[in-house]
GROMACS .gro file of N, CA and C in nm:
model
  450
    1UNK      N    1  -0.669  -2.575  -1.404
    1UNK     CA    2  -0.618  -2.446  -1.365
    1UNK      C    3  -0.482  -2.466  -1.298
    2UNK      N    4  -0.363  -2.410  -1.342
    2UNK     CA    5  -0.228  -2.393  -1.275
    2UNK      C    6  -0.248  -2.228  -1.199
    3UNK      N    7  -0.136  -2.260  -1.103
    3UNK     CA    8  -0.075  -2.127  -1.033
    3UNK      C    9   0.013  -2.144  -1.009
    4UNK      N   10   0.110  -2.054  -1.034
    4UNK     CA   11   0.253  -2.026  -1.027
    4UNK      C   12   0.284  -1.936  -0.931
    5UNK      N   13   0.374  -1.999  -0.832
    5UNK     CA   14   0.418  -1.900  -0.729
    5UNK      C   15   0.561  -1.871  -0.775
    6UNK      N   16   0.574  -1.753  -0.760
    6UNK     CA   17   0.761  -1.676  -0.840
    6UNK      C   18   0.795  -1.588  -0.638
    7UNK      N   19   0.905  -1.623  -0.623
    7UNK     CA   20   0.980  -1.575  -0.559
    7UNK      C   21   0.971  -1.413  -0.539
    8UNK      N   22   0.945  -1.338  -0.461
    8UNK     CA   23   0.944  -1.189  -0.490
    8UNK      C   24   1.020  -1.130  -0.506
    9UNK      N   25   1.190  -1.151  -0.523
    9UNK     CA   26   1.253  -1.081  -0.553
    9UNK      C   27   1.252  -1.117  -0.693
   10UNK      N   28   1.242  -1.267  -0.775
   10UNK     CA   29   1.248  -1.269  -0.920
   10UNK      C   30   1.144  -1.210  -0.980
   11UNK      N   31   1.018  -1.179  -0.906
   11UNK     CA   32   0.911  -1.128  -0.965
   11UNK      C   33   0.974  -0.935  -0.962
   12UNK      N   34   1.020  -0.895  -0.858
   12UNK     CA   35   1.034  -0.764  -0.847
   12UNK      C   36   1.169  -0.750  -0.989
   13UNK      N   37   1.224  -0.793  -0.990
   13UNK     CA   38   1.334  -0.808  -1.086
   13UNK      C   39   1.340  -0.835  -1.215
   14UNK      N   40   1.239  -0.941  -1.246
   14UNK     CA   41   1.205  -0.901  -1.345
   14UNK      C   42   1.084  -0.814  -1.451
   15UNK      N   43   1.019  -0.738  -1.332
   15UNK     CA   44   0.917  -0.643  -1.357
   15UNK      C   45   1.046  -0.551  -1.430
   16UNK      N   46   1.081  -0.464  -1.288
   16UNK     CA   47   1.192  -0.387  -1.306
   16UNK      C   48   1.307  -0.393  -1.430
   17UNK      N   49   1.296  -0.520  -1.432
   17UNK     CA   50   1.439  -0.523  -1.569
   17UNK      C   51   1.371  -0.529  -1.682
   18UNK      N   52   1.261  -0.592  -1.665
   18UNK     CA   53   1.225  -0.613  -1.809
   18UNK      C   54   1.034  -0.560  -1.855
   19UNK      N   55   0.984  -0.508  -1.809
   19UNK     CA   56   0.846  -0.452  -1.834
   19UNK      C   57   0.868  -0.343  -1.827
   20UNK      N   58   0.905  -0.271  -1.712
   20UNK     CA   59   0.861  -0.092  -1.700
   20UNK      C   60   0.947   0.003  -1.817
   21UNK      N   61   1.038  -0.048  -1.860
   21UNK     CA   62   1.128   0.017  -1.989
   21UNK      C   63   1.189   0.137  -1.901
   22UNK      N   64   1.196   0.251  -1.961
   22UNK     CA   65   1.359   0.319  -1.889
   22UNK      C   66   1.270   0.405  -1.772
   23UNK      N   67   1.103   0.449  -1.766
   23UNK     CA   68   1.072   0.494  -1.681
   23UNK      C   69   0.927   0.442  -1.615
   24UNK      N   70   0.900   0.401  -1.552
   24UNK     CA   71   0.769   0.308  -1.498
   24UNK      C   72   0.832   0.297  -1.324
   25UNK      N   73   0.645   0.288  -1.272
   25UNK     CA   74   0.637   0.245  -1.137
   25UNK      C   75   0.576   0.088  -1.086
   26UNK      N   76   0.620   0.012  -0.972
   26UNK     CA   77   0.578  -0.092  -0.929
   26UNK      C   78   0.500  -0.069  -0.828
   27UNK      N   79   0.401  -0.106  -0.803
   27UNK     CA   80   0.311  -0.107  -0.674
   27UNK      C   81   0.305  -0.247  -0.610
   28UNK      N   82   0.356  -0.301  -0.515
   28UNK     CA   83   0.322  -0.408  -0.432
   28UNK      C   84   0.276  -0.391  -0.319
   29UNK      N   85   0.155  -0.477  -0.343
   29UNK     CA   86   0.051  -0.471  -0.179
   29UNK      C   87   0.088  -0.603  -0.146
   30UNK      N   88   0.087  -0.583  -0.008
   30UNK     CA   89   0.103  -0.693   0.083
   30UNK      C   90   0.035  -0.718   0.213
   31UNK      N   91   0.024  -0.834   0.292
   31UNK     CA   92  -0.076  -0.868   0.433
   31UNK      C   93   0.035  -0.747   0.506
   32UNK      N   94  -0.009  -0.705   0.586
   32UNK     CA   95   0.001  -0.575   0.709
   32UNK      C   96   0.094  -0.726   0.763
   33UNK      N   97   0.216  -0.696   0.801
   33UNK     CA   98   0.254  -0.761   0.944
   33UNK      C   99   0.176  -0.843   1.054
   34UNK      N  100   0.040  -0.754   1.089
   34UNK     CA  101  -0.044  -0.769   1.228
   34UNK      C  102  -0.138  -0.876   1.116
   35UNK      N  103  -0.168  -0.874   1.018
   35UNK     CA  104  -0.324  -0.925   0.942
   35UNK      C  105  -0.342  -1.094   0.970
   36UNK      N  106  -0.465  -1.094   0.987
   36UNK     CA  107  -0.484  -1.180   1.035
   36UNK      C  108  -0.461  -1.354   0.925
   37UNK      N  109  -0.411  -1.313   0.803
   37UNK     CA  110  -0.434  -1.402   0.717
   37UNK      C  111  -0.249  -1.475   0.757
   38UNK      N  112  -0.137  -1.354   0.747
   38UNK     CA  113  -0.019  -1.380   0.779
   38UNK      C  114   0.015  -1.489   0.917
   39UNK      N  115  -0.150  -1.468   1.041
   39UNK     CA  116  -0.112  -1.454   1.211
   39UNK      C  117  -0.175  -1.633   1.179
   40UNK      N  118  -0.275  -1.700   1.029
   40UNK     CA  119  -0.290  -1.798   1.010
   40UNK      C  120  -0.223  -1.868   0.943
   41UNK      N  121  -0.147  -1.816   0.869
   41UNK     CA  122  -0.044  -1.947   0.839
   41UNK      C  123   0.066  -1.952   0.920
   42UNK      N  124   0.093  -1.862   0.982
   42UNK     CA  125   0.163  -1.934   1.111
   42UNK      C  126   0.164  -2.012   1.208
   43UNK      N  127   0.028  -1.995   1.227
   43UNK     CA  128  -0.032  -2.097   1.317
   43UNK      C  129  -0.077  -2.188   1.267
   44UNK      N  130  -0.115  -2.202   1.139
   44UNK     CA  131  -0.096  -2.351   1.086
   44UNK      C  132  -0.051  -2.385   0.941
   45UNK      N  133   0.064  -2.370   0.951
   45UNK     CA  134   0.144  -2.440   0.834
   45UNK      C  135   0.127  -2.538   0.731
   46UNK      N  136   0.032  -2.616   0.818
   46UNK     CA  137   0.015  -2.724   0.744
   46UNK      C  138  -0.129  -2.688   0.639
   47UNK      N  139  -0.184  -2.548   0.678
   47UNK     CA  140  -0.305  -2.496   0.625
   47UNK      C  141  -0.277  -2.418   0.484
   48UNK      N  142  -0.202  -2.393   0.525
   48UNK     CA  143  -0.178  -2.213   0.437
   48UNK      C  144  -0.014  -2.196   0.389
   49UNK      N  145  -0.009  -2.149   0.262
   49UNK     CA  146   0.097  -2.131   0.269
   49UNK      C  147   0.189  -2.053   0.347
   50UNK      N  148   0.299  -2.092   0.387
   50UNK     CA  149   0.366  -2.004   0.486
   50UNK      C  150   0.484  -1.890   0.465
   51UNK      N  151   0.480  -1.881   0.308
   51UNK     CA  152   0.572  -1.791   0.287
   51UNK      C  153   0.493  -1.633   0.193
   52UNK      N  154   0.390  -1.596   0.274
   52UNK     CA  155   0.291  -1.517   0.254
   52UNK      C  156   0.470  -1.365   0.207
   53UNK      N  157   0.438  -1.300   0.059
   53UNK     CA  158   0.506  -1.204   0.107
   53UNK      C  159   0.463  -1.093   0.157
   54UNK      N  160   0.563  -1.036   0.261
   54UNK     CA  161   0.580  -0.906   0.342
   54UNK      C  162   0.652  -0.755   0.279
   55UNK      N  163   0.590  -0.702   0.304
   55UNK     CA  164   0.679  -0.522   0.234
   55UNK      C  165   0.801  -0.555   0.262
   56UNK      N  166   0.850  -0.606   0.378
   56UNK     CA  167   0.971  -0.576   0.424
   56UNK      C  168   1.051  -0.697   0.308
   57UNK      N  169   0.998  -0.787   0.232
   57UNK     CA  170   1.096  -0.844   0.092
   57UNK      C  171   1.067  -0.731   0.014
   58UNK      N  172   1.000  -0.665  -0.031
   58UNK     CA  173   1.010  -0.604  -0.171
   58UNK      C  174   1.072  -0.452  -0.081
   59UNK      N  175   1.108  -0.415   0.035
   59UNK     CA  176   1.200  -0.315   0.070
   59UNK      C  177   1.320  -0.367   0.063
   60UNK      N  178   1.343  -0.499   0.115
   60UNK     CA  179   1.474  -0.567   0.086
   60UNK      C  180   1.525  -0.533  -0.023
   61UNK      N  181   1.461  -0.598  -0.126
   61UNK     CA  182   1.517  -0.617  -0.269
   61UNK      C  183   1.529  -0.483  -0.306
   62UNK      N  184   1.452  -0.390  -0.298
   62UNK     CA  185   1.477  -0.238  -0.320
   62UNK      C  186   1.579  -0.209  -0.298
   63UNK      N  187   1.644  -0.190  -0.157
   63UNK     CA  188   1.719  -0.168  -0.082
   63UNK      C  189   1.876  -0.230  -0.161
   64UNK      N  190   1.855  -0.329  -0.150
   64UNK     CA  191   1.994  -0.395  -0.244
   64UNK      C  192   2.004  -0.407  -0.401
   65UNK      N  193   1.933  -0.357  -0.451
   65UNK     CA  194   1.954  -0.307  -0.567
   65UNK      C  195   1.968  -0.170  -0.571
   66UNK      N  196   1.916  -0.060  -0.471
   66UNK     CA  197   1.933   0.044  -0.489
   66UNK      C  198   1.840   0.172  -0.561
   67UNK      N  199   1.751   0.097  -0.540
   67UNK     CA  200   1.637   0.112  -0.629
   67UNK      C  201   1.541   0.209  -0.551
   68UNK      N  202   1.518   0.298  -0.601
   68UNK     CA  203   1.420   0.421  -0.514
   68UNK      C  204   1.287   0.394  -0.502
   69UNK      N  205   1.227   0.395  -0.377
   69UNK     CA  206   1.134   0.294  -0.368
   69UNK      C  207   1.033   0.426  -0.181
   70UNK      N  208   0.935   0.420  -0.194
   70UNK     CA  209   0.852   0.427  -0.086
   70UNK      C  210   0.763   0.301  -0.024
   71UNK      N  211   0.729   0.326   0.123
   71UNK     CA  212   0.627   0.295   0.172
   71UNK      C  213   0.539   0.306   0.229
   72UNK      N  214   0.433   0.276   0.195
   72UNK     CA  215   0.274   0.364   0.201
   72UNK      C  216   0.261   0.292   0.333
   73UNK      N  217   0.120   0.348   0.388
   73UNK     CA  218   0.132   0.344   0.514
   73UNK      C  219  -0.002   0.202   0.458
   74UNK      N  220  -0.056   0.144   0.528
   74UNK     CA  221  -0.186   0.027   0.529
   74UNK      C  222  -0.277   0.072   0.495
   75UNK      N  223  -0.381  -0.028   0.472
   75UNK     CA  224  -0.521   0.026   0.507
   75UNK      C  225  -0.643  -0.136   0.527
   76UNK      N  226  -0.709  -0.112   0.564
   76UNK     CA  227  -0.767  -0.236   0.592
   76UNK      C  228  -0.944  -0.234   0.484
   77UNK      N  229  -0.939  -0.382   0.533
   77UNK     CA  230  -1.108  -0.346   0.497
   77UNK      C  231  -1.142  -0.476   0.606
   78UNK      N  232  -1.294  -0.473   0.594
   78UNK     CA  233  -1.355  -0.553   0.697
   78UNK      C  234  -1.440  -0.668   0.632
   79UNK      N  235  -1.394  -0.767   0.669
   79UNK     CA  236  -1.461  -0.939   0.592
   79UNK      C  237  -1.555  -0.963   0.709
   80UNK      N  238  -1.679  -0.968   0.644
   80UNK     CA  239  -1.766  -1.056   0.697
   80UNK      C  240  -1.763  -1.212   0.732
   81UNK      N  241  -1.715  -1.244   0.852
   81UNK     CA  242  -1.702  -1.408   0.798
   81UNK      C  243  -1.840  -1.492   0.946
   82UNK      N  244  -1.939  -1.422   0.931
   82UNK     CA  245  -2.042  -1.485   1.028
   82UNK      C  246  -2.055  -1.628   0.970
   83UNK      N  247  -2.072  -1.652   0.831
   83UNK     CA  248  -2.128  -1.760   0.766
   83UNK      C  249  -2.031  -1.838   0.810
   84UNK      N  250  -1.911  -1.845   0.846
   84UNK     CA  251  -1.807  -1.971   0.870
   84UNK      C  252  -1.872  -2.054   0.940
   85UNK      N  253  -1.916  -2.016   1.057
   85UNK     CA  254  -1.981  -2.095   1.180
   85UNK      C  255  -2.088  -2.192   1.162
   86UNK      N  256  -2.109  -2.149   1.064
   86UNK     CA  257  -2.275  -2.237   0.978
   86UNK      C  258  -2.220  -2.350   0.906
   87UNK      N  259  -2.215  -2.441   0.989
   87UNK     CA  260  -2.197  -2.544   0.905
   87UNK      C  261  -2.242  -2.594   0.751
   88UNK      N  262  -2.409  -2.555   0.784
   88UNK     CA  263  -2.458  -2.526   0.661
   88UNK      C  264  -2.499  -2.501   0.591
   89UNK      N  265  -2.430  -2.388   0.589
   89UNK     CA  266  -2.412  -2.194   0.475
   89UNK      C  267  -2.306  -2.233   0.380
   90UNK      N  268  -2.353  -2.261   0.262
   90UNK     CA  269  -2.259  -2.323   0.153
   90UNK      C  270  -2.157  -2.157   0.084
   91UNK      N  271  -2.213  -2.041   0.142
   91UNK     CA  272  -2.122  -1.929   0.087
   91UNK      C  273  -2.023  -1.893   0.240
   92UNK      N  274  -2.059  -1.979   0.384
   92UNK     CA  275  -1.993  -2.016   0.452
   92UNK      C  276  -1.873  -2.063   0.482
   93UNK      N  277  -1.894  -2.189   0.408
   93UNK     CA  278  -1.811  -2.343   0.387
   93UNK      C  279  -1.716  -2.268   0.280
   94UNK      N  280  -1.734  -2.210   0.186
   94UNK     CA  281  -1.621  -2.152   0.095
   94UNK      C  282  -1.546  -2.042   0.101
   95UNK      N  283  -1.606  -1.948   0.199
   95UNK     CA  284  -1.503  -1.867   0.261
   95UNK      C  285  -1.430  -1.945   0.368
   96UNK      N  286  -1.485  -2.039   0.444
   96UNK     CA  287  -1.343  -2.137   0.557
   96UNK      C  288  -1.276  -2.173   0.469
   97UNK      N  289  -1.315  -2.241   0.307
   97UNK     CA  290  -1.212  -2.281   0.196
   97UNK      C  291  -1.125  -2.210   0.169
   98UNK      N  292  -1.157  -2.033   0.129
   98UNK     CA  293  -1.063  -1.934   0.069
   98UNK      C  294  -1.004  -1.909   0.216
   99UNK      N  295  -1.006  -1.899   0.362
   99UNK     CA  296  -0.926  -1.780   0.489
   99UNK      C  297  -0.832  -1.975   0.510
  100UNK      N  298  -0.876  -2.048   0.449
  100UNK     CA  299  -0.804  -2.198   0.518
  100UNK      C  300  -0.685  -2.283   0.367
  101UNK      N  301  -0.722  -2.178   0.235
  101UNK     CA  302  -0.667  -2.224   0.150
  101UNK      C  303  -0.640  -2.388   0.127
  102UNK      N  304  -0.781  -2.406   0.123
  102UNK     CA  305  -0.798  -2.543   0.115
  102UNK      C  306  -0.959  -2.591   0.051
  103UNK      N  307  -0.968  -2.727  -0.008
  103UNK     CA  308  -1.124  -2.739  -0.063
  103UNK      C  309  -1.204  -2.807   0.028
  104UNK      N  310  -1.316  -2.765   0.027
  104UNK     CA  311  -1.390  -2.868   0.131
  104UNK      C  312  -1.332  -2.844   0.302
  105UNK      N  313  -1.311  -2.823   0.327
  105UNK     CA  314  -1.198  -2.832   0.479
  105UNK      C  315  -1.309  -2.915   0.535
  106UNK      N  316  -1.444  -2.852   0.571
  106UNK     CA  317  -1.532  -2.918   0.674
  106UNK      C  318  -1.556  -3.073   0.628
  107UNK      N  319  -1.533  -3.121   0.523
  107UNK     CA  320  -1.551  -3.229   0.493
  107UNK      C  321  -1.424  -3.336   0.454
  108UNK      N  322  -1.317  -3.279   0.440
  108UNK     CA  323  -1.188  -3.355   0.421
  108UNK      C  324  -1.092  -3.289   0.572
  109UNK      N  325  -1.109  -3.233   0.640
  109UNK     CA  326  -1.014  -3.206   0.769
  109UNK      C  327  -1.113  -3.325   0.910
  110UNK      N  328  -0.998  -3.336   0.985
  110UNK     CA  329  -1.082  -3.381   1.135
  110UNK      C  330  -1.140  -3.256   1.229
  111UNK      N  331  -1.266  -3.319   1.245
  111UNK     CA  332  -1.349  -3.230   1.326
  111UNK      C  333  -1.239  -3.126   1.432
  112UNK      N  334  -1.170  -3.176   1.487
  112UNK     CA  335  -1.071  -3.079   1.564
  112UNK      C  336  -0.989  -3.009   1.505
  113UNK      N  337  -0.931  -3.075   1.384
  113UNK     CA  338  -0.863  -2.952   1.311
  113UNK      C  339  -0.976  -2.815   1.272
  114UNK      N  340  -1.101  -2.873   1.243
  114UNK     CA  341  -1.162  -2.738   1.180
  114UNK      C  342  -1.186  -2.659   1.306
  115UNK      N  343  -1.258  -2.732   1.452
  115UNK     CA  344  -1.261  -2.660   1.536
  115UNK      C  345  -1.189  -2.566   1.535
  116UNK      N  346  -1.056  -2.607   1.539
  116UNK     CA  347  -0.933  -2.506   1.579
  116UNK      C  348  -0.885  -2.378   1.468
  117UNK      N  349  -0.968  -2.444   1.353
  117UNK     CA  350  -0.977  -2.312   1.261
  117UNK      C  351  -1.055  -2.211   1.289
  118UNK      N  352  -1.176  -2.281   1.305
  118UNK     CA  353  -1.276  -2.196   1.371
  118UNK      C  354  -1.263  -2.119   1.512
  119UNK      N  355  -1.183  -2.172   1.564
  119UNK     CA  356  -1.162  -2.084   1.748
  119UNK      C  357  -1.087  -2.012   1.661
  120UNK      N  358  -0.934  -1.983   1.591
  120UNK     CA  359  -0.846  -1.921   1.545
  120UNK      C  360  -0.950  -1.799   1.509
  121UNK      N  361  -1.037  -1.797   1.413
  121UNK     CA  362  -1.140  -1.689   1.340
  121UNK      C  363  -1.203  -1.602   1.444
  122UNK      N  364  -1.224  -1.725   1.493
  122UNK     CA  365  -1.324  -1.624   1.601
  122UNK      C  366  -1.245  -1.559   1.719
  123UNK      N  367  -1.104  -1.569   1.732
  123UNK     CA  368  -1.063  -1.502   1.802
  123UNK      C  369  -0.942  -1.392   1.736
  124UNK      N  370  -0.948  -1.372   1.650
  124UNK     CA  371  -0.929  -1.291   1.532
  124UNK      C  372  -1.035  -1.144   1.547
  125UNK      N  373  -1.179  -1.212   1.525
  125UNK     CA  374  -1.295  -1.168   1.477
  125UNK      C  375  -1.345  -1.053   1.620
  126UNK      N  376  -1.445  -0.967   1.587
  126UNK     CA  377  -1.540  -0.865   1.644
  126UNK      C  378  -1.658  -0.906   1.625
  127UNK      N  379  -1.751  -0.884   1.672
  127UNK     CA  380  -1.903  -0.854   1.668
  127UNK      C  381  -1.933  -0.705   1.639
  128UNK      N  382  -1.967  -0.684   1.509
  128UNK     CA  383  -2.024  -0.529   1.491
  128UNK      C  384  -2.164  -0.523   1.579
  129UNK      N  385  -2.197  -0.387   1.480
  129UNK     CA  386  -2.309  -0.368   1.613
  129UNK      C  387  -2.426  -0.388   1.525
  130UNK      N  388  -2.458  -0.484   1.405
  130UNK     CA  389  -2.523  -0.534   1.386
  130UNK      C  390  -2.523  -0.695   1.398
  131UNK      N  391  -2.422  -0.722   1.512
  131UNK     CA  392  -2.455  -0.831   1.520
  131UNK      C  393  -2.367  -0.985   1.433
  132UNK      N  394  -2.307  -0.949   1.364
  132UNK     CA  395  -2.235  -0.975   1.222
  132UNK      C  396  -2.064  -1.022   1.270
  133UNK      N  397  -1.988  -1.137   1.291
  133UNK     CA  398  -1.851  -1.148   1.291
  133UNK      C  399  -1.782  -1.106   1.192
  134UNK      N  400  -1.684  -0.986   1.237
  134UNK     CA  401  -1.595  -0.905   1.175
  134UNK      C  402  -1.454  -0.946   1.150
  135UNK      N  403  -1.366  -0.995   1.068
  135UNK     CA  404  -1.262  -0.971   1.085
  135UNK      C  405  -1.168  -0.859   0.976
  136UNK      N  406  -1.080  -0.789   1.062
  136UNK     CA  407  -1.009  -0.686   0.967
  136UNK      C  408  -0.878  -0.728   0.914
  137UNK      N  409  -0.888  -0.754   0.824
  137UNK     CA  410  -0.771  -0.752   0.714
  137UNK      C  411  -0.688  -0.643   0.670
  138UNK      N  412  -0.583  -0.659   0.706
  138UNK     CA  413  -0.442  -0.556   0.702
  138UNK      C  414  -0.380  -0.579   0.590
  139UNK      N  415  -0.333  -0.436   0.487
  139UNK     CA  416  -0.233  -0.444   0.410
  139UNK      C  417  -0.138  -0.390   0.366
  140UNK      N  418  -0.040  -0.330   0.289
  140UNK     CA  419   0.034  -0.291   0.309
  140UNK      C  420   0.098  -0.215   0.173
  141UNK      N  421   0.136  -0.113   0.094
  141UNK     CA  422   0.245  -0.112   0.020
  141UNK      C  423   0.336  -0.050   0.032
  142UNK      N  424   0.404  -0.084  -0.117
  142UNK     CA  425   0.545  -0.038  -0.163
  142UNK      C  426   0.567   0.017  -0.324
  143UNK      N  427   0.578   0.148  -0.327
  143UNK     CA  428   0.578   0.178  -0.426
  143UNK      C  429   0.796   0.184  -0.497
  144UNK      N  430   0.805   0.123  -0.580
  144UNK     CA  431   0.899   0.135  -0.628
  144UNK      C  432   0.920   0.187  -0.766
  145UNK      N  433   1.010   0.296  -0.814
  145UNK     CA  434   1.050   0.434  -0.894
  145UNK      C  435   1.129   0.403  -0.980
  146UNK      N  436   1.112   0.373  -1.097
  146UNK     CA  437   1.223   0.349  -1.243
  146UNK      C  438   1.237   0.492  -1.310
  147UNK      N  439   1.364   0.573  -1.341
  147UNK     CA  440   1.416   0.689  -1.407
  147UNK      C  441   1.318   0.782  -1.356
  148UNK      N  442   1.303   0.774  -1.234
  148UNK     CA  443   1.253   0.937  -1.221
  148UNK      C  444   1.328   0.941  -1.146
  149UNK      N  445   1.397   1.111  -1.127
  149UNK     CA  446   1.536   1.163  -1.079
  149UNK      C  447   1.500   1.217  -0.929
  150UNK      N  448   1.382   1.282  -0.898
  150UNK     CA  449   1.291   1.309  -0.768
  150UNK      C  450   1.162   1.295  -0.753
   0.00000   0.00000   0.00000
């Protein structure tokens, strides 16, 4: 399996120049500013990639091309991530894989690095009122406008 990461302005650019034809819309969702996935690769770089994109590139690129473009306001949803803590809850261990963008973590990281993944989550995280660690995930779009006049 490959994955290709494209730059967001070459991706916005060449949607725009070359897919939508003389009238079509772009929708880009993005992590909320505040979300907690953006507040982890900052805090560890060496985890996650760190060039997560933000609305505020695909308003950029809007913006300097000139390109008529809105932005929607967020909306969240709520990840269950109780199982992280379980060492061993194997649908656990693979969500710390997918919020840590990494394989295995509990078994290829040092015990203190995961700790510190794990304090990071859990201080992220809520307790609903069933009991259950919550964390809310923030996102964001941008709708951008090819040949429509208003």
């Amino acid at each position: 399996m490959t994955i290709y990461y494209v730059e967001v302005e070459d991706a916005l650019l060449h949607c725009y120049e070359n897919e939508l034809g003389r009238k079509g819309i772009l929708l880009t969702i993005s992590h909320g500013e505040d979300d907690p996935m953006l507040k982890f690769a900052e805090k560890f770089p060496d985890q996650r990639v760190a060039s997560f994109p933000r609305n505020r590139d695909a308003v950029a690129v809007a913006s300097e091309r000139g390109w008529k473009f809105f932005v929607c306001p967020g909306d969240s949803n709520n990840l269950d991530i109780t199982n992280i803590f379980d060492s061993f809850s194997r649908e656990g261990n693979y969500l710390l894989d997918f919020l840590s963008n990494r394989v295995n973590v509990r078994q290829n990281e040092e015990k203190e690095s995961v700790e510190k993944i794990l304090k990071f989550w859990e201080e992220q995280s809520f307790i609903n009122e069933h009991g259950r660690t919550i964390v809310e995930l923030r996102d964001n779009a941008v709708i951008i406008l090819k040949g429509f006049d208003h």
